Coordinates of C-alpha atoms in Angstrom, one line a residue:
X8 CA 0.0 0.0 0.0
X9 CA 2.0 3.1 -1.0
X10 CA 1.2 7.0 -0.7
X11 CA 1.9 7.6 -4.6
X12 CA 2.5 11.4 -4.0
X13 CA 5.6 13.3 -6.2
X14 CA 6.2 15.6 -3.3
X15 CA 6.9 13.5 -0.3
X16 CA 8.9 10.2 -0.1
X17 CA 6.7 6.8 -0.8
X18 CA 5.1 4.8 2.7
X19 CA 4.4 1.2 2.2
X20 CA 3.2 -1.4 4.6
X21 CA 3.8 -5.0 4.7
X22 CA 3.0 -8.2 6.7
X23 CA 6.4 -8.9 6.3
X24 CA 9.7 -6.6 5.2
X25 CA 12.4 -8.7 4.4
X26 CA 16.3 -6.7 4.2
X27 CA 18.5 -8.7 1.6
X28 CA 17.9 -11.3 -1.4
X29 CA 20.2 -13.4 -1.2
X30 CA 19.7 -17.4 -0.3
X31 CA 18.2 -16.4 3.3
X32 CA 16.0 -13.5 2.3
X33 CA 14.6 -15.6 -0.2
X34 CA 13.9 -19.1 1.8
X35 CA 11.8 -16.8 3.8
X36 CA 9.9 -15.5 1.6
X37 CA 9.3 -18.8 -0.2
X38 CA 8.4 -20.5 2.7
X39 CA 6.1 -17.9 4.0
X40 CA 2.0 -18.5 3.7
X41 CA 1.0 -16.9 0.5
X42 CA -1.9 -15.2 2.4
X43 CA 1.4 -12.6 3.6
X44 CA 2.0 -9.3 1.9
X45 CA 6.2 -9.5 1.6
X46 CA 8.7 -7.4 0.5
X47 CA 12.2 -7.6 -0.2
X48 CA 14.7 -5.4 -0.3
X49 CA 17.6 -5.6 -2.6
X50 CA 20.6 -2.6 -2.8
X51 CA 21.1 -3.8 -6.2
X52 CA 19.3 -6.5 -8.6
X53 CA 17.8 -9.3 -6.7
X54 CA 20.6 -11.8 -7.2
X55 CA 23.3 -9.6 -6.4
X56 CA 24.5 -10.7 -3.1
X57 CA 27.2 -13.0 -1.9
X58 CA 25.0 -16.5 -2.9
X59 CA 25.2 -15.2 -6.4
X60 CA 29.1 -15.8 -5.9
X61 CA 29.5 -18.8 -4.0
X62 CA 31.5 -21.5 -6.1
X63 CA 31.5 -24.5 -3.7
X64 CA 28.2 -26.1 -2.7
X65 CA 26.4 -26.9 0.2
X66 CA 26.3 -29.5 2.7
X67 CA 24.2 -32.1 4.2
X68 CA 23.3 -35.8 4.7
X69 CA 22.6 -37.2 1.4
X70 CA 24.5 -40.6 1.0
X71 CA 23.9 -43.7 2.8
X72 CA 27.3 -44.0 3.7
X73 CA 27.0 -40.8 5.7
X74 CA 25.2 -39.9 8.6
X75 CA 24.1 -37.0 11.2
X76 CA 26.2 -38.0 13.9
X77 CA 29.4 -37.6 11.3
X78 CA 28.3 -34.4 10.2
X79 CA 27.6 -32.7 13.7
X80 CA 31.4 -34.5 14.9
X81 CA 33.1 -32.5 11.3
X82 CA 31.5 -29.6 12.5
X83 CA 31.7 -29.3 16.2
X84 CA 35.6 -30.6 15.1
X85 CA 35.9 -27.3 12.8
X86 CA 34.7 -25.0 14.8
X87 CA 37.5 -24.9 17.7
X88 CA 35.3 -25.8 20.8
X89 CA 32.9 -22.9 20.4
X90 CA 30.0 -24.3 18.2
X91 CA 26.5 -24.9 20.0
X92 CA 26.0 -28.1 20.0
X93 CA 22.5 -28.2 19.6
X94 CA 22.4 -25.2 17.2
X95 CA 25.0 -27.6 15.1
X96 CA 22.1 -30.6 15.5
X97 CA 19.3 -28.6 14.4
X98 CA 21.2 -27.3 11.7
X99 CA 22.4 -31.0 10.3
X100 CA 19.3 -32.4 10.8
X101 CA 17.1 -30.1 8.5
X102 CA 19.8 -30.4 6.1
X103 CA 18.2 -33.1 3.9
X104 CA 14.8 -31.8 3.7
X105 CA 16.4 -28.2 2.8
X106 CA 17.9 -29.8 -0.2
X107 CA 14.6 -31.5 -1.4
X108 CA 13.2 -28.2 -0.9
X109 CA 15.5 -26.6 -3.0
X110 CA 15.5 -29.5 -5.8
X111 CA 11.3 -28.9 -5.4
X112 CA 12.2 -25.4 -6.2
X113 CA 13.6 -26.2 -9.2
X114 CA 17.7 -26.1 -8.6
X115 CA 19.5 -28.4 -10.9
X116 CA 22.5 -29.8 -8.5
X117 CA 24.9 -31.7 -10.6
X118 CA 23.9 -35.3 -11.1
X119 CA 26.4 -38.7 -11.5
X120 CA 26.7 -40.2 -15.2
X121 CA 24.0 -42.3 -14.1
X122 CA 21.6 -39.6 -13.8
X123 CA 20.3 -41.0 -11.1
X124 CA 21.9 -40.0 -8.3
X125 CA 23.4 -36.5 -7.0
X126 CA 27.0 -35.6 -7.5
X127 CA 28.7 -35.2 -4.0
X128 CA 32.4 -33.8 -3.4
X129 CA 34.1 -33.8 -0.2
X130 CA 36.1 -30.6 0.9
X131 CA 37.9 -29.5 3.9
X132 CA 36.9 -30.7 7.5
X133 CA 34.7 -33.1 5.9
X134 CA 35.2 -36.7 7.0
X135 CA 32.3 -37.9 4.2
X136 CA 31.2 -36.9 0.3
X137 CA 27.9 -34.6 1.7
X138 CA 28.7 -31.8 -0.6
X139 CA 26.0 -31.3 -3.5
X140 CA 26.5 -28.4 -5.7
X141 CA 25.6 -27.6 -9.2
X142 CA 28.9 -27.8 -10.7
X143 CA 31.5 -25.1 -9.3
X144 CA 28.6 -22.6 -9.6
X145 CA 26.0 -23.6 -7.1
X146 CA 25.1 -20.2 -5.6
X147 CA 24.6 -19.0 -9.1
X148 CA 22.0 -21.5 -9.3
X149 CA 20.3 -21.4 -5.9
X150 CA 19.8 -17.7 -6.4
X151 CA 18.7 -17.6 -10.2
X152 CA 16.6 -20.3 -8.9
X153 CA 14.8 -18.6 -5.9
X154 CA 14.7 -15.7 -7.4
X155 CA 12.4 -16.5 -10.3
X156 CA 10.1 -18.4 -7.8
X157 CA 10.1 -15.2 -6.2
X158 CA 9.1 -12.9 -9.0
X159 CA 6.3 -15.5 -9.7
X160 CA 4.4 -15.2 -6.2
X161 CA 2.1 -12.5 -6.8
X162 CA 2.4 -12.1 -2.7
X163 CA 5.9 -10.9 -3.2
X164 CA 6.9 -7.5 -3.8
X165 CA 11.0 -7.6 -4.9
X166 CA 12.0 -4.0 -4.6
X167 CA 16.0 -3.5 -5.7
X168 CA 18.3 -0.1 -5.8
X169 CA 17.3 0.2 -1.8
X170 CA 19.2 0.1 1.2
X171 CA 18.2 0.0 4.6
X172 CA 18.9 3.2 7.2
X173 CA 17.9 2.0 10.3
X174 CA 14.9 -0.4 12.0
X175 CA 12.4 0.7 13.6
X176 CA 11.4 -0.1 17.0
X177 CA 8.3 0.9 19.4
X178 CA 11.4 2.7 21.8
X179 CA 12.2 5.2 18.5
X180 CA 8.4 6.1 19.1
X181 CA 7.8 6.5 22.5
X182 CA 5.6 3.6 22.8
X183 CA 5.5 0.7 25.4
X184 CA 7.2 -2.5 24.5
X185 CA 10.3 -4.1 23.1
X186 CA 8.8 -4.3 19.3
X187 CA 10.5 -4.1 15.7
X188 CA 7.5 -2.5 13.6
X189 CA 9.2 -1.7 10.1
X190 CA 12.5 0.4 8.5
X191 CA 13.5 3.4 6.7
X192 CA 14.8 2.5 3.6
X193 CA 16.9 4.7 1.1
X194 CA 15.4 5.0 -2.3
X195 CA 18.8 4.8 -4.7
X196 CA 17.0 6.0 -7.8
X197 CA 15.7 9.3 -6.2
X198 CA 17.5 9.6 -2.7
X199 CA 14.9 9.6 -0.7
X200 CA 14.0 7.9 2.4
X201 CA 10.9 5.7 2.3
X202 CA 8.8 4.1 5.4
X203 CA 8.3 0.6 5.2
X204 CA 6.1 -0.3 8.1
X205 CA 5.3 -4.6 8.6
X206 CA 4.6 -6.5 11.4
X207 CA 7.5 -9.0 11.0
X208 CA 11.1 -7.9 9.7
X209 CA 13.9 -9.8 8.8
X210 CA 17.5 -9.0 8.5
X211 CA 19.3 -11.5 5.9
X212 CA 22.0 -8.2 5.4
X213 CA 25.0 -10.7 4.9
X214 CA 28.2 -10.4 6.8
X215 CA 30.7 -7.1 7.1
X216 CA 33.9 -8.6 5.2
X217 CA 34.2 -4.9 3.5
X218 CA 35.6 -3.7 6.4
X219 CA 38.9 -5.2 5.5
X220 CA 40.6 -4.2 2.6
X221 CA 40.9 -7.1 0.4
X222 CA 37.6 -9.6 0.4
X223 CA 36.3 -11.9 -2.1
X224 CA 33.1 -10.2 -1.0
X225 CA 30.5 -8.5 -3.5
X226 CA 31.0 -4.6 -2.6
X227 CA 27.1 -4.7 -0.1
X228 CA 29.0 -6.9 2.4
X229 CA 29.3 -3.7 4.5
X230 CA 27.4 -5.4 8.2
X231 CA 24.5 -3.2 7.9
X232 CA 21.9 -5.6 9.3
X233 CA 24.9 -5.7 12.2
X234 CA 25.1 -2.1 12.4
X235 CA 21.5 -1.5 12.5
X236 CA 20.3 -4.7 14.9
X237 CA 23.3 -3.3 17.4
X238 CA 21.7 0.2 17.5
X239 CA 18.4 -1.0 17.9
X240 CA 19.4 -2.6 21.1
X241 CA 20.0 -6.7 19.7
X242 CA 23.0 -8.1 21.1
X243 CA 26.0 -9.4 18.8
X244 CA 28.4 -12.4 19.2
X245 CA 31.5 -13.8 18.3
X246 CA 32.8 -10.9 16.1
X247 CA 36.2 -11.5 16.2
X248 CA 36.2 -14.5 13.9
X249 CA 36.3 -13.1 10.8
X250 CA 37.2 -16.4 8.3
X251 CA 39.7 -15.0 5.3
X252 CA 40.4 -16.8 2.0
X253 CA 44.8 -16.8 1.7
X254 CA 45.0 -16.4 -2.2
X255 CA 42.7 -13.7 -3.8
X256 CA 43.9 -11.7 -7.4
X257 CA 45.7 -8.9 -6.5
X258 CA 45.0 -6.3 -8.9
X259 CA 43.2 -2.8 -8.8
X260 CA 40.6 -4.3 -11.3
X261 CA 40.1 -7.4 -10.4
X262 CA 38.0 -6.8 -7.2
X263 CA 36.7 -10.0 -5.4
X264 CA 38.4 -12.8 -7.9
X265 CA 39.5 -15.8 -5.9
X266 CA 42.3 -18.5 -6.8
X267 CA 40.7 -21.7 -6.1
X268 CA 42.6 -23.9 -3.4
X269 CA 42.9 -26.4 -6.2
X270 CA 45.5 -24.5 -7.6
X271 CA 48.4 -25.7 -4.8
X272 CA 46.3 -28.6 -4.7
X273 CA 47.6 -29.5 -8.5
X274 CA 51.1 -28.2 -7.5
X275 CA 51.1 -24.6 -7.4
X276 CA 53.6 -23.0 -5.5
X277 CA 53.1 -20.0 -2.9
X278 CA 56.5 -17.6 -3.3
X279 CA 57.9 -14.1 -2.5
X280 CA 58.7 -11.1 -4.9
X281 CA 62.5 -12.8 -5.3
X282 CA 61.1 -15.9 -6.6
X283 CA 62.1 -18.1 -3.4
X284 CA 59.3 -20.3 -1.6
X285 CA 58.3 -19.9 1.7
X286 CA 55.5 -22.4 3.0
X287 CA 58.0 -25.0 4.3
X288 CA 59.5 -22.5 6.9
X289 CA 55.6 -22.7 8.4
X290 CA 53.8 -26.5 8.1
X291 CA 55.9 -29.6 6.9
X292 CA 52.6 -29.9 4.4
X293 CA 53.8 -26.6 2.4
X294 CA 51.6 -25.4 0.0
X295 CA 48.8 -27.5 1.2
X296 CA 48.6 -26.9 4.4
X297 CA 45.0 -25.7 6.2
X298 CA 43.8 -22.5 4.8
X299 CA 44.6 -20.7 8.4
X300 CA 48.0 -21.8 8.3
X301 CA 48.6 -20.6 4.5
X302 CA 46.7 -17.3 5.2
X303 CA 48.5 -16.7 7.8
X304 CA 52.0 -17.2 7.0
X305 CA 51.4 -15.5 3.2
X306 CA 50.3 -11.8 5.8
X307 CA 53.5 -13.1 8.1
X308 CA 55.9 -12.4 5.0
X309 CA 53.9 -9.4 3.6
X310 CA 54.2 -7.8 6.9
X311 CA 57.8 -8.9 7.3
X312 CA 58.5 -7.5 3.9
X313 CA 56.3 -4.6 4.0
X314 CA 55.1 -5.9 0.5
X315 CA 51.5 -5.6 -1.3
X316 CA 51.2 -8.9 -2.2
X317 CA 53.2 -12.3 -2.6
X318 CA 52.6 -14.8 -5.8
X319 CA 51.2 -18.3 -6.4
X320 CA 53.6 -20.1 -9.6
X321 CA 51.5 -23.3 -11.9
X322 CA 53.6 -21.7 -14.9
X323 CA 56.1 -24.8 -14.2
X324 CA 53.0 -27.6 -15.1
X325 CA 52.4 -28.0 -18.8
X326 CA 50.5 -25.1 -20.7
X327 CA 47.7 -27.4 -21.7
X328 CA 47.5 -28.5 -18.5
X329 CA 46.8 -25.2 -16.3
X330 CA 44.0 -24.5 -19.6
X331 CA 42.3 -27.3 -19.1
X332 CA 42.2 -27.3 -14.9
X333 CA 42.0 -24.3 -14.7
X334 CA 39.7 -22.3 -17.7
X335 CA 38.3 -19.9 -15.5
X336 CA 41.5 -18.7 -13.7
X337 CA 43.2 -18.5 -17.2
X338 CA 40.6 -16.2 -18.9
X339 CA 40.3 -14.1 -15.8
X340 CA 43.6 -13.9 -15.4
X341 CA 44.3 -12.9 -18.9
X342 CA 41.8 -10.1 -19.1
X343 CA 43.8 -8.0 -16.5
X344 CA 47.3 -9.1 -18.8
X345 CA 48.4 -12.4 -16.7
X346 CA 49.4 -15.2 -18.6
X347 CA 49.4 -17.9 -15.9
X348 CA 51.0 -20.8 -18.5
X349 CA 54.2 -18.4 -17.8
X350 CA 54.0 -16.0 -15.2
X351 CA 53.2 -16.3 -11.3
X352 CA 49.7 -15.0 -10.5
X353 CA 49.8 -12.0 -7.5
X354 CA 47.8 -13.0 -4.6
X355 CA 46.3 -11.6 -1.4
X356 CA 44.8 -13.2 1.7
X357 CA 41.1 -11.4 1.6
X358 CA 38.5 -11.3 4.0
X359 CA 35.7 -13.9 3.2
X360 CA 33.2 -14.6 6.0
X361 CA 31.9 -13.8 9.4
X362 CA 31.4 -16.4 11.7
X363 CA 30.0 -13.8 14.2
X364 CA 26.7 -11.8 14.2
X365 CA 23.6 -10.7 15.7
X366 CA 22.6 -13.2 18.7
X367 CA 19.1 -15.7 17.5
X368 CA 17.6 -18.6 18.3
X369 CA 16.5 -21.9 16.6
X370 CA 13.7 -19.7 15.7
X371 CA 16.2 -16.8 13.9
X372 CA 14.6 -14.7 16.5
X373 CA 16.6 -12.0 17.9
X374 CA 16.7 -9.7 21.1
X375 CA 13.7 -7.6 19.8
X376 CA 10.2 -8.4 19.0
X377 CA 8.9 -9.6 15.7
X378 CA 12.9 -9.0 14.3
X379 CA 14.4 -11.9 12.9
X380 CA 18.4 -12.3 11.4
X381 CA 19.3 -15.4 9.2
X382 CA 22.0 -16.2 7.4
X383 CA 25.8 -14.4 7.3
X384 CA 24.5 -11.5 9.3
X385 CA 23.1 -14.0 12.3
X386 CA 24.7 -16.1 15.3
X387 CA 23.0 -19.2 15.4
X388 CA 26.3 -20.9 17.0
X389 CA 26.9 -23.0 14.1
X390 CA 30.0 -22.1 13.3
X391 CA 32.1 -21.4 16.7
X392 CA 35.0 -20.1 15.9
X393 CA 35.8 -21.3 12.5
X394 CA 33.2 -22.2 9.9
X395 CA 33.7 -25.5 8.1
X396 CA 33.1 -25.5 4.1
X397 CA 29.8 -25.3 2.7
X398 CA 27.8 -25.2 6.0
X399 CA 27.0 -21.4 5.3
X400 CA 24.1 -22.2 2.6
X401 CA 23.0 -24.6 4.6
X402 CA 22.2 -21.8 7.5
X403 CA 20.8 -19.7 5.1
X404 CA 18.3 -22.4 4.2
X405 CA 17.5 -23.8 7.8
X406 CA 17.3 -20.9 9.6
X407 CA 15.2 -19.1 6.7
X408 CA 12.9 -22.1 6.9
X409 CA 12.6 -21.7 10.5
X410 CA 12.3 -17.8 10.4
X411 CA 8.9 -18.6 8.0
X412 CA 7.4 -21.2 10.1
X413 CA 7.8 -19.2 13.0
X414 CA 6.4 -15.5 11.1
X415 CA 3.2 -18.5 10.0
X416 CA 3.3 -19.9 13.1
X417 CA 2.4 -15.8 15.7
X418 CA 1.3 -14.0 12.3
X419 CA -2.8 -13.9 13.8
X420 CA -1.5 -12.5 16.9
X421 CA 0.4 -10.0 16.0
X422 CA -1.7 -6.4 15.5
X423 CA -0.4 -4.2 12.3
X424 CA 2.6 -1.9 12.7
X425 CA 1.6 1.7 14.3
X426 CA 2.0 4.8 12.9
X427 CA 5.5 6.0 12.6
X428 CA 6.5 9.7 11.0
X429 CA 8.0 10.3 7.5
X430 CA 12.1 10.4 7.7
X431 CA 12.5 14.3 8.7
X432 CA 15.2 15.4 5.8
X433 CA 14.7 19.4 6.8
X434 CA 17.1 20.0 8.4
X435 CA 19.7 18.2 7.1
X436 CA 21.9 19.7 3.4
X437 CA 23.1 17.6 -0.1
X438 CA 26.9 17.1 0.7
X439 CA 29.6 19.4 -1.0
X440 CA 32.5 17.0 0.8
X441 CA 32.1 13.8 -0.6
X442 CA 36.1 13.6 -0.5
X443 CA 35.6 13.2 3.2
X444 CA 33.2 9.8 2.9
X445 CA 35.5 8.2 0.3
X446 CA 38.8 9.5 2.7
X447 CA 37.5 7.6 5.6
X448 CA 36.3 4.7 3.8
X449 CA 39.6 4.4 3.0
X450 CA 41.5 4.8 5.8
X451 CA 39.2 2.4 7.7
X452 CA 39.5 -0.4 5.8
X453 CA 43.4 0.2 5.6
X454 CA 44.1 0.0 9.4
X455 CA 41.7 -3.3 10.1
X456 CA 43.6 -4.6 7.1
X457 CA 47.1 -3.8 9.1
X458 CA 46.0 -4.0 12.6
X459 CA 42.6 -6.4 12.8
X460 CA 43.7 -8.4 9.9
X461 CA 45.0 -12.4 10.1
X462 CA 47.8 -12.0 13.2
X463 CA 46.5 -9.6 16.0
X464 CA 48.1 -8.3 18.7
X465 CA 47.0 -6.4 21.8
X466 CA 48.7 -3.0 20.7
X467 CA 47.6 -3.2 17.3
X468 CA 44.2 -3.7 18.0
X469 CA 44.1 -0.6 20.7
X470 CA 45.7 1.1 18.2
X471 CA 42.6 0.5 15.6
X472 CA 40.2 0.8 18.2
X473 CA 41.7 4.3 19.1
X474 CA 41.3 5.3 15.2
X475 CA 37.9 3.5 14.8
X476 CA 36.9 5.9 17.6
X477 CA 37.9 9.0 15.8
X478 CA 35.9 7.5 12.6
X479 CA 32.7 7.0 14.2
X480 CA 32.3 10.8 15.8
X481 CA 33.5 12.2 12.5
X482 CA 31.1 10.2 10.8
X483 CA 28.1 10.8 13.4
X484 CA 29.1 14.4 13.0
X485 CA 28.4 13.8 8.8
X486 CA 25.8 11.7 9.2
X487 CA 24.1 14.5 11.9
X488 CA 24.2 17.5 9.4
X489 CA 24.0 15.8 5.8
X490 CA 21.4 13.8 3.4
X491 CA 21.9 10.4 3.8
X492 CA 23.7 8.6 0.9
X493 CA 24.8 4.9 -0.3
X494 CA 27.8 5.4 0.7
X495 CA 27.3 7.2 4.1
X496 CA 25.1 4.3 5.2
X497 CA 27.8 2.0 4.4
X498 CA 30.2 3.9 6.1
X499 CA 28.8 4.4 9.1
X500 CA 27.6 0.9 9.4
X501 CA 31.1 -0.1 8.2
X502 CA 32.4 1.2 11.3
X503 CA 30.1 0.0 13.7
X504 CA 30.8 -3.3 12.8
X505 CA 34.8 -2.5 12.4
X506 CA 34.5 -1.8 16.0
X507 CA 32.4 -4.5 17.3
X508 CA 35.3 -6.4 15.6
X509 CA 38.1 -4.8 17.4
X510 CA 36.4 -5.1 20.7
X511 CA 35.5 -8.6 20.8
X512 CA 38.8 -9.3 19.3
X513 CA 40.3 -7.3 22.8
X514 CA 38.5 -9.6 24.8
X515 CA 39.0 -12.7 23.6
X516 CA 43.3 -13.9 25.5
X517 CA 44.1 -16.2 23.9
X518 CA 44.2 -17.8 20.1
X519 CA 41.1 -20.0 19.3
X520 CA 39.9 -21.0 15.6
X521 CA 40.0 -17.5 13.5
X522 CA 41.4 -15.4 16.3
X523 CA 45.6 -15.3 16.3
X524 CA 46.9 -13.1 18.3
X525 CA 51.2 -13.3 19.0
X526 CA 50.1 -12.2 22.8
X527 CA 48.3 -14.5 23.9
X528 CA 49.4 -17.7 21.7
X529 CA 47.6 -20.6 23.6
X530 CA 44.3 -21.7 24.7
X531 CA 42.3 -20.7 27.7
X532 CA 40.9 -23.7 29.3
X533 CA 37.1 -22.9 29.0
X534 CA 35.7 -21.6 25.6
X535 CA 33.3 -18.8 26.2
X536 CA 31.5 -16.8 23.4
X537 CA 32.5 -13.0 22.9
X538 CA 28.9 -11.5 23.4
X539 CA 28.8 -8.0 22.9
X540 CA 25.5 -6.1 24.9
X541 CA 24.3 -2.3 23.8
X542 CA 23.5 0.0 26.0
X543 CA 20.1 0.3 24.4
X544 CA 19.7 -3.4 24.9
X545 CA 16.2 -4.9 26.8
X546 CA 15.5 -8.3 28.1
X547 CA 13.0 -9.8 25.3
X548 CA 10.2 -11.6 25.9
X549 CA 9.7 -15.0 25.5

């Protein structure tokens, strides 16, 4: 229901708003009852978020070989003695009916030569085959998929070039209770801020890897359903353990391109700008050691060199041979001038997912009222402190389904969304110092790179913290006195979350999973969660 007026910004009102497209946005709104008026909000087309980009697949219990015990051991075993255990059983055992769900949907997973039966790899941290994908481009085809069922639900509104401001709760109106009611949501094709009021909201933002410099993240990854839960009063968990790829393109075009593991895998060799390898100084296994152990010795000899970037070498394996493994990372690799048949490729570690988030249930219910968080931007306690391979879709798709059920489940008891007031843009001015957004953006991102990046230490991170502090009052300051832009969201969210980073990071002494820091090298004896409370934060009810 909109107020179609040229003169003031657009109101709508929904059973359900819905922030993010991507695999979790979208379970919920396919799972919902189609009885519910949904929207969901994109920042740019529908399918532009990180499920679009994920190569690997997703795991679960398909094979008779297999079972859910094996999966829950892999992953409590991953996840360095923080996972929940029973948020690691729920998740494992919805995994096979999420599947069948999404084969219902219509998602063609790659099949055996018998046609028959699914195609299942094994990857890291996996002690069985459980990993069905749709050939190395299953997020592709999960959200091409959903996406399409989506547009065909006449109960769906998909509205893209929007992105979130803030939530809206009953204590930003004065009124009794501890209640999530709707959003304000900035218009990208006019610049205006629009009301969205709904009885149910759900977050499914994605995670805040764009507060480091390199990611193989697409450029929304900037925490906002983080930012905007945390001010709202949810609490947030376990945002130190931030999970970074080692070898990512280095190149100023080449954005978010990452070199497959399989590349050391086939014999590719990690070395410095004199040509010299450097792996065996680090893990007897070399080049194919655990992705921690590469990532972190590759920023060991940046650091130690003070260099950009080091380079990963197939050119010694036979031309024909790196073409053929390898066509993707050849053409890529070629467009920006990199002939990989005879020339080292220049790689990066880069940010690539946050295992911490905004604290829900079993239900994806979070610290407020009628808001929900699923996917990248929740903690469930799947993951502890390091997420094992391809369990990430599968959150998306378990807790969306859970999100729904539980929306279908309270929907006739909970009254419309009150009135709330238009965004107030009078007193605030268009911007004439854009230099200063795109300056700070910058030098954020820089010094969580150096100082919250793959080794920690204490002084580093009180160094970041001190400069994250400066950030967020110059960027209150902006944000106080100046229209509200795309990238002054972003900003600001990106250093809410860059400092919910840096101060779980201070309290966590000692080095578990993600978290390395060269003080505190060991383990403490107990594993405790790193949960984060705002001031604005209120008991919920059950």
């Amino acid at each position: 229901m909109a107020r179609d007026t040229d003169s003031m910004p657009q109101s709508y009102e929904y059973d359900v708003l819905i922030i993010g497209s991507g695999a979790a946005g979208l379970t919920v709104a396919l799972n919902l009852p189609e009885h519910l008026r949904v929207c969901v909000i994109s920042k740019a087309e529908i399918s532009s978020g990180a499920t679009l980009w994920a190569q690997g697949g997703i795991a679960a219990v398909l094979d008779d070989t297999d079972s859910v015990e094996n999966h829950i051991q892999d992953t409590l075993s991953a996840g360095g003695g923080l996972c929940h255990e029973d948020a690691v059983r729920f998740t494992v055992e919805h995994s096979k009916e999420s599947i069948e769900w999404l084969i219902a949907s219509g998602v063609a997973f790659t099949r055996q030569e018998d046609n028959e039966h699914y195609h299942l790899t094994r990857e890291g941290g996996h002690s069985h085959r459980r990993i069905i994908h749709a050939a190395d481009a299953t997020g592709h085809a999960v959200s091409t998929t959903l996406t399409s069922q989506a547009i065909a639900r006449p109960n769906i509104d998909l509205k893209s070039g929007r992105v979130a401001v803030d939530v809206i709760t009953n204590r930003k109106l004065a009124l009794p209770g501890n209640r999530c009611v709707g959003a304000y949501i900035l218009n990208l094709e006019d610049n205006h801020v629009e009301l969205f009021r709904a009885r149910f909201t759900v977050l499914a933002t994605g995670g805040a890897s764009k507060a480091y410099r390199y990611t193989t993240n697409p450029d929304g990854a900037s925490g906002d359903g983080i930012a905007m839960a945390w001010r709202a009063g949810c609490r947030v968990a376990n945002m130190e353990f931030n999970q970074f790829h080692p070898t990512c393109l280095y190149h100023p075009h080449a954005k978010s391109f990452l070199i497959t593991e399989a590349v050391r895998g086939e014999g590719g060799l990690l070395k410095l700008p004199d040509g010299s390898r450097f792996m065996d100084r680090f893990d007897e296994r070399a080049e194919l050691a655990p992705r921690d152990i590469v990532a972190r010795a590759i920023d060991h000899e940046m650091k130690r060199l003070g260099a950009d970037h080091l380079y990963l070498d197939i050119s010694h394996k036979p031309s024909d041979f790196i073409k053929h493994h390898f066509p993707t990372i050849y053409e890529k690799c070629l467009e920006f001038g990199i002939d990989i048949t005879r020339e080292p490729i220049p790689v990066v570690p880069a940010a690539h997912y946050t295992c911490g988030g905004i604290v829900s249930d079993e239900r994806a219910r979070t610290d407020i009222n009628q808001l929900y968080a699923v996917g990248e931007a929740a903690f469930t306690g799947l993951h502890g402190a390091n997420r094992m391979a391809s369990n990430s879709l599968l959150e998306c798709l378990v807790y969306g389904r859970a999100a729904a059920q539980d929306i279908a489940r309270r929907e006739a008891d909970i009254p419309p969304p009150p009135p709330a007031p238009d965004w107030d843009e009078s007193q605030v001015r268009d911007s004439d110092e854009d230099v200063v957004i795109s300056h700070n953006w910058d030098e954020l991102r820089h010094f969580m790179w150096d100082y919250v990046g793959i080794v920690r230490t204490t002084k580093r991170l009180q160094r970041a913290k001190h400069r994250a502090d400066l950030l967020s009052r110059e960027i209150g300051e902006f944000y106080s006195n100046y229209r509200v832009t795309n990238d002054l969201i972003e900003l600001r969210n990106l250093v809410s979350v860059a400092d919910l980073i840096i101060c779980s990071a201070l309290q966590r002494k000692e080095s578990r999973g993600l978290h390395y820091t060269l003080d505190y090298p060991g383990l403490m004896h107990d594993a405790q969660d790193t949960i984060l409370v705002p001031t604005t934060y209120r008991t919920p009810s059950p």
